[in-house]
Amino acid sequence: MIAYEVIAKKRDGESLTKSEIALMIESFLCGSLADYQMAAFLMACYIRGLSDEETFYLTEAMVSSGKRVDLSSVSGFKVDKHSTGGVGDKTTLVVCPLVASLGTIVSKFSGRGLGHTGGTIDKLESVPGFSTKLSIEDLIEQLKRIGIAIASASEEINPADKRLYALRDVTATVSSTPLIASSIMSKKIAAGSERLVLDVKVGPGAFLTDIDEAKKLSRLMLDIAKRAKMRAVAVISRMDEPLGKAAGNSLEVIEATETLKGRGPSDLVELSKVLAARMLSLGGLLTISQAEEAANLALASGAALNKFVELLAAQGGDERAAHDYGLLPRAKEIRGVSLKESGYVTSIDAKAIGLTLVEIGAGRKRAESEIDHSVGVILGKKVGDRVDIGEEIAEVHASNPADAEMARAHIAKAYRVGKKKPLAKGIIIDILE
Ligand code: URA
């Protein structure tokens, strides 16, 4: 069978075999299948769906597209985390150093911004000099030395995900349960993870907006983890409004660093502690409450911050940026946003904020676009806060006056205000093991 026929088969809603799925990935990587053909295939998968079996075959084919990291020479208990993506989601920058500061090995392959959501790699690259291009040898050496490494997908490890991710980002094929599951789990299996905490986000700012769909995605990823002999937990968390107050690459690095200094926004702190406790307890050495206590101590003692600084230095970043934020890229135009009404903030449309950020350069409109690390937004008011007419609710960071004005208007529109203070909703929806 040729790749063209596989595309047609999926377009017509038929099931694909293991070898047909492998053929698609192999032909794409060797160049005999063009980007536009793969984009058509992804759209067919998006619309027609993939069975659990097909999703597993796709995951396997993606893992086989590159090398698998063997972490057996690194002693210690290894754990990884991955988020399905949201706006303002900088938990990796908080949680991974925190957990590593307690002696757990964190070997992480992260992604770039996808659709309206940001990516850890883009955030970290706002630190001058920071490199996420690590060879397997460098990664293992760094893990032995400092217990943490954060790398980007490469041609060496899971090149299929690297290329599919970039194509999905610009062809409206991200928010598909099987495509998300295979993308995330192939990265985790290729990275040699033994234990994994998944942060499955649901809400207008995530790729999935329905809780049942988020549970389905969680179960699918947990099932793939089981087949790959990996212990995993899925934390389902709310992504209605952006997480924390900052969205945009260097602004998020600052907020994550502030959180490591004990000055983080409450939703980010709450989610980070839950994820860290789950990561620490996955090995079975600590109960959840012992893990929570250990996480609190690591934050309060400054150990988590020190580990973050060590991570920056180990990967070539200017570690002084953790203390002097002036070393991070800073936008030229900083303008306030206000509303023409008063009351309580009842919702902030995270997706609208994410799309606005892509528009002003914090994310990519085309796979090859360069991003601007300096731009973003700081939300002074979050859901439940009181606002008055004309009061500043947010601050836009843009690279020119036209973008700043456009973003100001869009961000004001993303806010909904009502007379009654909305009931506070916790950030955690469910935890599936
Ligand atoms: N994160 C990933 O790594 N892949 C996806 O498809 C979505 C979020």
Short mmCIF file of C-alpha atoms and ligand atoms in Angstrom, two decimals:
data_model
loop_
_atom_site.label_atom_id
_atom_site.label_comp_id
_atom_site.label_asym_id
_atom_site.label_seq_id
_atom_site.Cartn_x
_atom_site.Cartn_y
_atom_site.Cartn_z
CA MET A 1 0.00 0.00 0.00
CA ILE A 2 1.26 3.49 -0.73
CA ALA A 3 0.90 6.46 1.60
CA TYR A 4 -1.72 8.05 -0.67
CA GLU A 5 -4.00 5.05 -0.11
CA VAL A 6 -3.49 5.22 3.68
CA ILE A 7 -4.62 8.87 3.61
CA ALA A 8 -7.72 7.88 1.61
CA LYS A 9 -8.46 4.97 3.98
CA LYS A 10 -8.44 7.27 7.03
CA ARG A 11 -10.38 9.95 5.14
CA ASP A 12 -13.11 7.32 4.62
CA GLY A 13 -13.14 6.44 8.33
CA GLU A 14 -11.48 3.03 8.09
CA SER A 15 -9.10 1.59 10.69
CA LEU A 16 -5.40 1.50 9.91
CA THR A 17 -3.01 -1.34 10.63
CA LYS A 18 0.24 -1.08 12.56
CA SER A 19 2.26 -1.31 9.32
CA GLU A 20 0.18 1.35 7.55
CA ILE A 21 0.73 3.79 10.41
CA ALA A 22 4.44 2.96 10.52
CA LEU A 23 4.61 3.54 6.73
CA MET A 24 3.16 7.05 7.13
CA ILE A 25 5.71 8.04 9.77
CA GLU A 26 8.66 6.45 7.96
CA SER A 27 7.77 7.99 4.57
CA PHE A 28 7.27 11.40 6.15
CA LEU A 29 10.65 11.31 7.83
CA CYS A 30 12.57 10.08 4.79
CA GLY A 31 10.98 12.81 2.66
CA SER A 32 8.92 10.63 0.31
CA LEU A 33 5.72 11.95 1.93
CA ALA A 34 5.36 15.71 1.56
CA ASP A 35 4.26 18.07 4.34
CA TYR A 36 0.95 18.71 2.54
CA GLN A 37 0.23 14.97 2.41
CA MET A 38 1.00 14.57 6.10
CA ALA A 39 -1.18 17.62 6.83
CA ALA A 40 -4.05 15.91 4.95
CA PHE A 41 -3.45 12.70 6.92
CA LEU A 42 -3.46 14.60 10.23
CA MET A 43 -6.72 16.30 9.30
CA ALA A 44 -8.24 12.92 8.40
CA CYS A 45 -7.11 11.56 11.82
CA TYR A 46 -8.50 14.67 13.48
CA ILE A 47 -11.92 14.34 11.86
CA ARG A 48 -12.27 10.54 11.75
CA GLY A 49 -10.45 9.81 15.03
CA LEU A 50 -8.11 6.92 15.87
CA SER A 51 -8.97 3.87 17.94
CA ASP A 52 -6.93 3.19 21.11
CA GLU A 53 -5.06 0.50 19.16
CA GLU A 54 -4.25 2.88 16.29
CA THR A 55 -3.15 5.53 18.80
CA PHE A 56 -0.77 3.05 20.38
CA TYR A 57 0.67 2.09 16.97
CA LEU A 58 1.15 5.77 16.14
CA THR A 59 2.90 6.29 19.47
CA GLU A 60 5.19 3.30 18.80
CA ALA A 61 5.99 4.51 15.28
CA MET A 62 6.90 7.95 16.63
CA VAL A 63 9.14 6.47 19.34
CA SER A 64 10.87 4.31 16.69
CA SER A 65 11.60 7.38 14.55
CA GLY A 66 14.62 8.14 16.74
CA LYS A 67 16.78 6.86 19.56
CA ARG A 68 15.46 5.96 23.00
CA VAL A 69 17.21 7.43 26.01
CA ASP A 70 18.56 4.82 28.40
CA LEU A 71 18.72 6.36 31.86
CA SER A 72 19.91 3.16 33.59
CA SER A 73 23.39 4.61 34.20
CA VAL A 74 21.86 7.49 36.20
CA SER A 75 21.23 6.32 39.74
CA GLY A 76 18.19 7.55 41.62
CA PHE A 77 14.47 7.63 41.26
CA LYS A 78 13.45 9.24 37.95
CA VAL A 79 10.24 11.08 37.33
CA ASP A 80 8.88 13.25 34.56
CA LYS A 81 5.88 15.55 34.11
CA HIS A 82 4.02 16.83 31.07
CA SER A 83 1.18 19.26 30.58
CA THR A 84 -1.31 19.01 27.72
CA GLY A 85 -0.95 22.77 27.31
CA GLY A 86 -2.56 25.95 28.47
CA VAL A 87 -2.15 29.71 28.62
CA GLY A 88 0.28 30.98 31.26
CA ASP A 89 1.26 27.43 32.16
CA LYS A 90 4.75 27.76 33.59
CA THR A 91 4.44 24.92 36.14
CA THR A 92 7.41 22.98 34.68
CA LEU A 93 9.73 25.86 35.58
CA VAL A 94 8.56 25.64 39.19
CA VAL A 95 7.83 21.96 39.74
CA CYS A 96 10.83 20.34 38.03
CA PRO A 97 13.56 22.23 39.97
CA LEU A 98 11.51 21.80 43.15
CA VAL A 99 11.34 18.02 42.79
CA ALA A 100 14.97 17.80 41.66
CA SER A 101 16.09 19.80 44.71
CA LEU A 102 14.72 16.92 46.82
CA GLY A 103 17.00 14.38 45.13
CA THR A 104 14.63 13.11 42.43
CA ILE A 105 16.05 12.87 38.90
CA VAL A 106 14.05 14.95 36.40
CA SER A 107 14.86 14.27 32.75
CA LYS A 108 12.42 16.24 30.65
CA PHE A 109 11.78 16.74 26.96
CA SER A 110 9.50 19.71 26.45
CA GLY A 111 7.76 21.33 23.54
CA ARG A 112 7.46 24.76 21.98
CA GLY A 113 4.30 26.86 21.86
CA LEU A 114 1.42 25.05 20.19
CA GLY A 115 -1.66 26.84 18.83
CA HIS A 116 -2.74 29.45 21.36
CA THR A 117 -0.72 27.84 24.20
CA GLY A 118 2.85 28.55 25.24
CA GLY A 119 5.71 26.01 25.43
CA THR A 120 8.40 25.44 28.06
CA ILE A 121 11.21 25.49 25.48
CA ASP A 122 10.24 28.94 24.19
CA LYS A 123 9.98 30.20 27.78
CA LEU A 124 13.40 28.89 28.76
CA GLU A 125 14.97 30.31 25.61
CA SER A 126 14.09 33.80 26.86
CA VAL A 127 16.97 33.40 29.30
CA PRO A 128 20.04 34.71 27.40
CA GLY A 129 22.32 31.85 26.38
CA PHE A 130 20.04 29.03 27.54
CA SER A 131 20.24 26.06 25.18
CA THR A 132 17.69 23.26 25.05
CA LYS A 133 19.59 21.33 22.37
CA LEU A 134 21.18 18.56 24.40
CA SER A 135 22.69 15.38 22.96
CA ILE A 136 21.79 12.18 24.83
CA GLU A 137 25.35 12.07 26.23
CA ASP A 138 25.11 15.68 27.47
CA LEU A 139 21.69 15.01 28.98
CA ILE A 140 22.92 11.97 30.92
CA GLU A 141 26.06 13.75 32.08
CA GLN A 142 23.96 16.70 33.32
CA LEU A 143 21.50 14.41 35.12
CA LYS A 144 24.39 12.71 36.94
CA ARG A 145 25.81 16.10 37.89
CA ILE A 146 22.76 18.14 38.93
CA GLY A 147 19.75 15.79 38.71
CA ILE A 148 17.76 17.85 36.19
CA ALA A 149 17.80 18.56 32.45
CA ILE A 150 15.18 20.12 30.16
CA ALA A 151 15.69 19.48 26.45
CA SER A 152 13.77 20.06 23.23
CA ALA A 153 12.70 17.31 20.85
CA SER A 154 15.51 16.78 18.36
CA GLU A 155 16.40 14.92 15.20
CA GLU A 156 18.01 12.35 17.51
CA ILE A 157 15.06 11.65 19.82
CA ASN A 158 11.54 11.38 18.41
CA PRO A 159 12.07 13.48 15.25
CA ALA A 160 8.57 12.45 14.17
CA ASP A 161 6.99 14.41 17.02
CA LYS A 162 9.16 17.43 16.32
CA ARG A 163 7.91 17.59 12.72
CA LEU A 164 4.31 16.57 13.34
CA TYR A 165 4.04 19.05 16.21
CA ALA A 166 5.14 21.92 13.98
CA LEU A 167 2.67 20.88 11.24
CA ARG A 168 -0.25 20.45 13.66
CA ASP A 169 0.47 23.84 15.16
CA VAL A 170 -0.34 25.58 11.87
CA THR A 171 -3.02 23.28 10.41
CA ALA A 172 -5.66 23.41 13.19
CA THR A 173 -5.08 19.75 14.07
CA VAL A 174 -3.91 20.10 17.65
CA SER A 175 -7.05 19.49 19.68
CA SER A 176 -7.45 15.81 18.88
CA THR A 177 -7.36 13.32 21.77
CA PRO A 178 -5.38 10.58 19.93
CA LEU A 179 -2.93 13.06 18.36
CA ILE A 180 -2.26 14.72 21.73
CA ALA A 181 -1.91 11.34 23.47
CA SER A 182 0.53 9.95 20.89
CA SER A 183 2.56 13.17 20.79
CA ILE A 184 2.97 13.37 24.56
CA MET A 185 3.44 9.68 25.28
CA SER A 186 5.91 9.10 22.42
CA LYS A 187 8.09 11.88 23.88
CA LYS A 188 7.88 10.37 27.34
CA ILE A 189 8.66 6.81 26.20
CA ALA A 190 11.56 7.98 24.00
CA ALA A 191 12.92 10.02 26.91
CA GLY A 192 13.23 6.88 29.02
CA SER A 193 10.77 8.06 31.69
CA GLU A 194 9.85 5.43 34.27
CA ARG A 195 7.32 7.48 36.20
CA LEU A 196 5.16 10.27 34.90
CA VAL A 197 2.74 12.91 36.17
CA LEU A 198 0.41 14.23 33.48
CA ASP A 199 -1.24 17.61 33.90
CA VAL A 200 -4.34 17.33 31.71
CA LYS A 201 -5.83 20.76 31.25
CA VAL A 202 -9.47 21.38 30.49
CA GLY A 203 -11.35 24.59 29.75
CA PRO A 204 -11.47 27.36 27.15
CA GLY A 205 -7.71 27.94 27.39
CA ALA A 206 -6.82 24.27 26.85
CA PHE A 207 -7.09 22.05 23.76
CA LEU A 208 -9.96 20.16 25.38
CA THR A 209 -12.90 22.06 26.79
CA ASP A 210 -15.01 19.16 28.01
CA ILE A 211 -14.26 17.33 31.28
CA ASP A 212 -15.37 13.93 29.92
CA GLU A 213 -13.06 14.40 26.94
CA ALA A 214 -10.20 15.30 29.33
CA LYS A 215 -10.89 12.12 31.31
CA LYS A 216 -10.86 10.13 28.07
CA LEU A 217 -7.49 11.65 27.13
CA SER A 218 -6.16 10.91 30.63
CA ARG A 219 -7.25 7.27 30.46
CA LEU A 220 -5.79 6.89 26.98
CA MET A 221 -2.40 8.23 28.12
CA LEU A 222 -2.48 6.12 31.30
CA ASP A 223 -3.23 3.07 29.16
CA ILE A 224 -0.27 3.83 26.85
CA ALA A 225 1.91 4.33 29.94
CA LYS A 226 0.85 0.93 31.28
CA ARG A 227 1.64 -0.79 27.97
CA ALA A 228 5.07 0.90 28.09
CA LYS A 229 5.56 -0.27 31.73
CA MET A 230 5.58 3.26 33.06
CA ARG A 231 3.89 4.29 36.34
CA ALA A 232 1.72 7.33 35.71
CA VAL A 233 -0.86 9.60 37.30
CA ALA A 234 -3.08 12.16 35.56
CA VAL A 235 -4.05 15.37 37.35
CA ILE A 236 -6.97 17.07 35.59
CA SER A 237 -6.74 20.82 36.15
CA ARG A 238 -8.83 23.84 35.25
CA MET A 239 -7.77 26.09 32.36
CA ASP A 240 -10.64 28.60 32.21
CA GLU A 241 -8.59 31.72 32.88
CA PRO A 242 -4.80 31.88 32.29
CA LEU A 243 -2.72 30.19 35.00
CA GLY A 244 -1.10 32.76 37.27
CA LYS A 245 -0.93 36.38 36.18
CA ALA A 246 1.75 36.39 33.49
CA ALA A 247 1.47 35.02 29.94
CA GLY A 248 4.26 35.45 27.40
CA ASN A 249 7.71 33.92 27.48
CA SER A 250 10.05 36.10 29.55
CA LEU A 251 7.16 37.36 31.73
CA GLU A 252 6.42 33.75 32.63
CA VAL A 253 10.05 33.05 33.50
CA ILE A 254 9.86 35.99 35.92
CA GLU A 255 6.61 34.71 37.46
CA ALA A 256 7.99 31.17 37.84
CA THR A 257 11.13 32.56 39.50
CA GLU A 258 8.98 34.66 41.86
CA THR A 259 7.03 31.49 42.70
CA LEU A 260 10.28 29.72 43.54
CA LYS A 261 11.02 32.68 45.83
CA GLY A 262 7.69 32.12 47.64
CA ARG A 263 5.87 35.00 45.95
CA GLY A 264 3.78 33.18 43.35
CA PRO A 265 0.08 33.67 42.49
CA SER A 266 -2.19 31.32 44.44
CA ASP A 267 -3.48 29.16 41.54
CA LEU A 268 0.04 28.53 40.22
CA VAL A 269 1.33 27.72 43.72
CA GLU A 270 -1.57 25.34 44.40
CA LEU A 271 -1.18 23.44 41.13
CA SER A 272 2.63 23.31 41.42
CA LYS A 273 2.42 21.80 44.89
CA VAL A 274 -0.08 19.14 43.84
CA LEU A 275 2.03 18.16 40.81
CA ALA A 276 5.26 18.16 42.85
CA ALA A 277 3.69 16.01 45.60
CA ARG A 278 2.43 13.52 43.00
CA MET A 279 5.85 13.37 41.36
CA LEU A 280 7.56 12.80 44.70
CA SER A 281 5.11 10.15 45.87
CA LEU A 282 5.08 8.15 42.61
CA GLY A 283 8.18 6.27 43.67
CA GLY A 284 6.33 4.95 46.71
CA LEU A 285 8.86 6.31 49.22
CA LEU A 286 6.69 9.20 50.43
CA THR A 287 2.98 9.44 51.13
CA ILE A 288 1.14 12.35 49.53
CA SER A 289 1.14 14.34 52.78
CA GLN A 290 4.87 13.70 53.37
CA ALA A 291 5.51 14.75 49.77
CA GLU A 292 3.48 17.94 50.25
CA GLU A 293 5.47 18.78 53.36
CA ALA A 294 8.76 18.16 51.54
CA ALA A 295 7.63 20.38 48.65
CA ASN A 296 6.71 23.22 51.05
CA LEU A 297 10.12 22.96 52.69
CA ALA A 298 11.99 22.98 49.37
CA LEU A 299 10.20 26.21 48.43
CA ALA A 300 10.61 27.89 51.82
CA SER A 301 14.31 27.00 52.19
CA GLY A 302 15.28 28.34 48.76
CA ALA A 303 16.49 24.86 47.68
CA ALA A 304 14.05 24.81 44.73
CA LEU A 305 15.21 28.26 43.55
CA ASN A 306 18.87 27.21 43.85
CA LYS A 307 18.18 24.16 41.69
CA PHE A 308 16.56 26.38 39.05
CA VAL A 309 19.64 28.62 39.04
CA GLU A 310 21.83 25.50 38.68
CA LEU A 311 19.70 24.37 35.73
CA LEU A 312 20.05 27.74 34.00
CA ALA A 313 23.83 27.69 34.42
CA ALA A 314 24.20 24.03 33.36
CA GLN A 315 22.49 24.71 30.01
CA GLY A 316 24.44 27.86 29.23
CA GLY A 317 21.88 30.38 30.49
CA ASP A 318 22.75 33.57 32.32
CA GLU A 319 21.84 32.49 35.85
CA ARG A 320 22.00 36.09 37.06
CA ALA A 321 18.60 36.51 35.33
CA ALA A 322 17.00 34.68 38.28
CA HIS A 323 17.94 37.68 40.45
CA ASP A 324 18.12 40.49 37.93
CA TYR A 325 15.05 40.34 35.66
CA GLY A 326 16.45 43.27 33.68
CA LEU A 327 18.66 40.70 31.92
CA LEU A 328 15.60 39.10 30.32
CA PRO A 329 14.10 40.47 27.09
CA ARG A 330 11.82 43.41 27.85
CA ALA A 331 9.12 44.82 25.55
CA LYS A 332 9.35 48.38 24.19
CA GLU A 333 5.67 49.26 24.66
CA ILE A 334 4.06 48.64 28.03
CA ARG A 335 0.47 49.86 28.27
CA GLY A 336 -2.34 49.49 30.78
CA VAL A 337 -5.76 47.97 30.05
CA SER A 338 -8.96 49.14 31.75
CA LEU A 339 -12.69 48.41 31.47
CA LYS A 340 -15.70 50.63 31.01
CA GLU A 341 -17.69 48.90 33.74
CA SER A 342 -17.28 47.93 37.35
CA GLY A 343 -18.14 44.79 39.32
CA TYR A 344 -16.49 41.40 39.84
CA VAL A 345 -14.47 39.60 37.21
CA THR A 346 -16.58 36.53 36.38
CA SER A 347 -14.38 35.07 33.61
CA ILE A 348 -11.27 35.75 31.54
CA ASP A 349 -11.21 33.97 28.17
CA ALA A 350 -7.81 32.27 28.24
CA LYS A 351 -8.01 31.25 24.59
CA ALA A 352 -8.66 34.82 23.47
CA ILE A 353 -5.65 35.92 25.53
CA GLY A 354 -3.49 33.13 24.03
CA LEU A 355 -4.52 34.04 20.46
CA THR A 356 -3.80 37.71 21.12
CA LEU A 357 -0.33 36.77 22.32
CA VAL A 358 0.31 34.76 19.15
CA GLU A 359 -0.85 37.81 17.19
CA ILE A 360 1.73 40.08 18.87
CA GLY A 361 4.56 37.55 18.44
CA ALA A 362 4.70 35.49 21.64
CA GLY A 363 3.74 32.40 19.59
CA ARG A 364 4.06 31.27 15.96
CA LYS A 365 1.67 31.86 13.08
CA ARG A 366 3.80 29.75 10.73
CA ALA A 367 6.05 26.81 11.62
CA GLU A 368 9.18 28.81 10.70
CA SER A 369 8.16 32.06 12.47
CA GLU A 370 10.57 33.60 14.98
CA ILE A 371 8.97 34.48 18.27
CA ASP A 372 9.45 37.57 20.39
CA HIS A 373 10.32 36.49 23.93
CA SER A 374 9.67 39.93 25.41
CA VAL A 375 5.97 40.32 24.61
CA GLY A 376 3.00 39.21 26.71
CA VAL A 377 0.49 40.32 29.28
CA ILE A 378 0.27 40.63 33.05
CA LEU A 379 -3.25 40.20 34.40
CA GLY A 380 -3.58 42.40 37.45
CA LYS A 381 -7.15 41.19 38.02
CA LYS A 382 -8.24 37.57 38.03
CA VAL A 383 -11.62 35.86 38.34
CA GLY A 384 -13.33 36.90 41.60
CA ASP A 385 -11.46 40.23 41.88
CA ARG A 386 -13.36 43.53 42.16
CA VAL A 387 -12.76 46.08 39.36
CA ASP A 388 -13.80 49.70 39.01
CA ILE A 389 -14.39 51.70 35.81
CA GLY A 390 -11.08 52.94 34.42
CA GLU A 391 -8.98 50.96 36.91
CA GLU A 392 -5.98 49.16 35.39
CA ILE A 393 -6.79 45.45 35.13
CA ALA A 394 -3.88 44.27 33.00
CA GLU A 395 -0.62 45.39 31.42
CA VAL A 396 0.20 44.65 27.80
CA HIS A 397 3.86 44.19 26.80
CA ALA A 398 4.27 44.64 23.03
CA SER A 399 7.01 45.46 20.57
CA ASN A 400 5.26 48.38 18.85
CA PRO A 401 2.36 50.82 19.44
CA ALA A 402 0.01 49.16 16.91
CA ASP A 403 0.35 45.72 18.54
CA ALA A 404 -0.02 47.27 21.99
CA GLU A 405 -3.30 48.95 21.03
CA MET A 406 -4.67 45.84 19.32
CA ALA A 407 -3.76 43.67 22.35
CA ARG A 408 -5.27 46.19 24.79
CA ALA A 409 -8.62 46.01 22.99
CA HIS A 410 -8.58 42.19 22.77
CA ILE A 411 -7.60 41.73 26.40
CA ALA A 412 -10.33 44.08 27.62
CA LYS A 413 -12.81 42.04 25.54
CA ALA A 414 -11.61 38.79 27.12
CA TYR A 415 -12.85 39.98 30.54
CA ARG A 416 -16.43 39.43 31.70
CA VAL A 417 -17.68 41.43 34.67
CA GLY A 418 -20.83 40.86 36.76
CA LYS A 419 -22.51 42.27 39.84
CA LYS A 420 -22.07 39.11 41.93
CA LYS A 421 -18.73 37.73 43.05
CA PRO A 422 -18.42 34.27 41.43
CA LEU A 423 -17.87 31.24 43.66
CA ALA A 424 -14.19 30.27 43.82
CA LYS A 425 -13.43 27.03 41.95
CA GLY A 426 -10.37 24.98 42.92
CA ILE A 427 -7.76 24.46 40.22
CA ILE A 428 -7.79 20.64 40.55
CA ILE A 429 -10.76 18.85 39.01
CA ASP A 430 -9.75 15.21 39.47
CA ILE A 431 -6.78 12.89 39.83
CA LEU A 432 -6.73 9.56 37.94
CA GLU A 433 -4.23 6.83 38.73
N1 URA B 1 1.65 18.75 24.25
C1 URA B 1 2.33 17.92 23.44
O1 URA B 1 3.48 17.57 23.68
N2 URA B 1 1.70 17.48 22.34
C2 URA B 1 0.44 17.81 22.05
O2 URA B 1 -0.07 17.36 21.06
C3 URA B 1 -0.26 18.69 22.91
C4 URA B 1 0.38 19.15 24.01
#
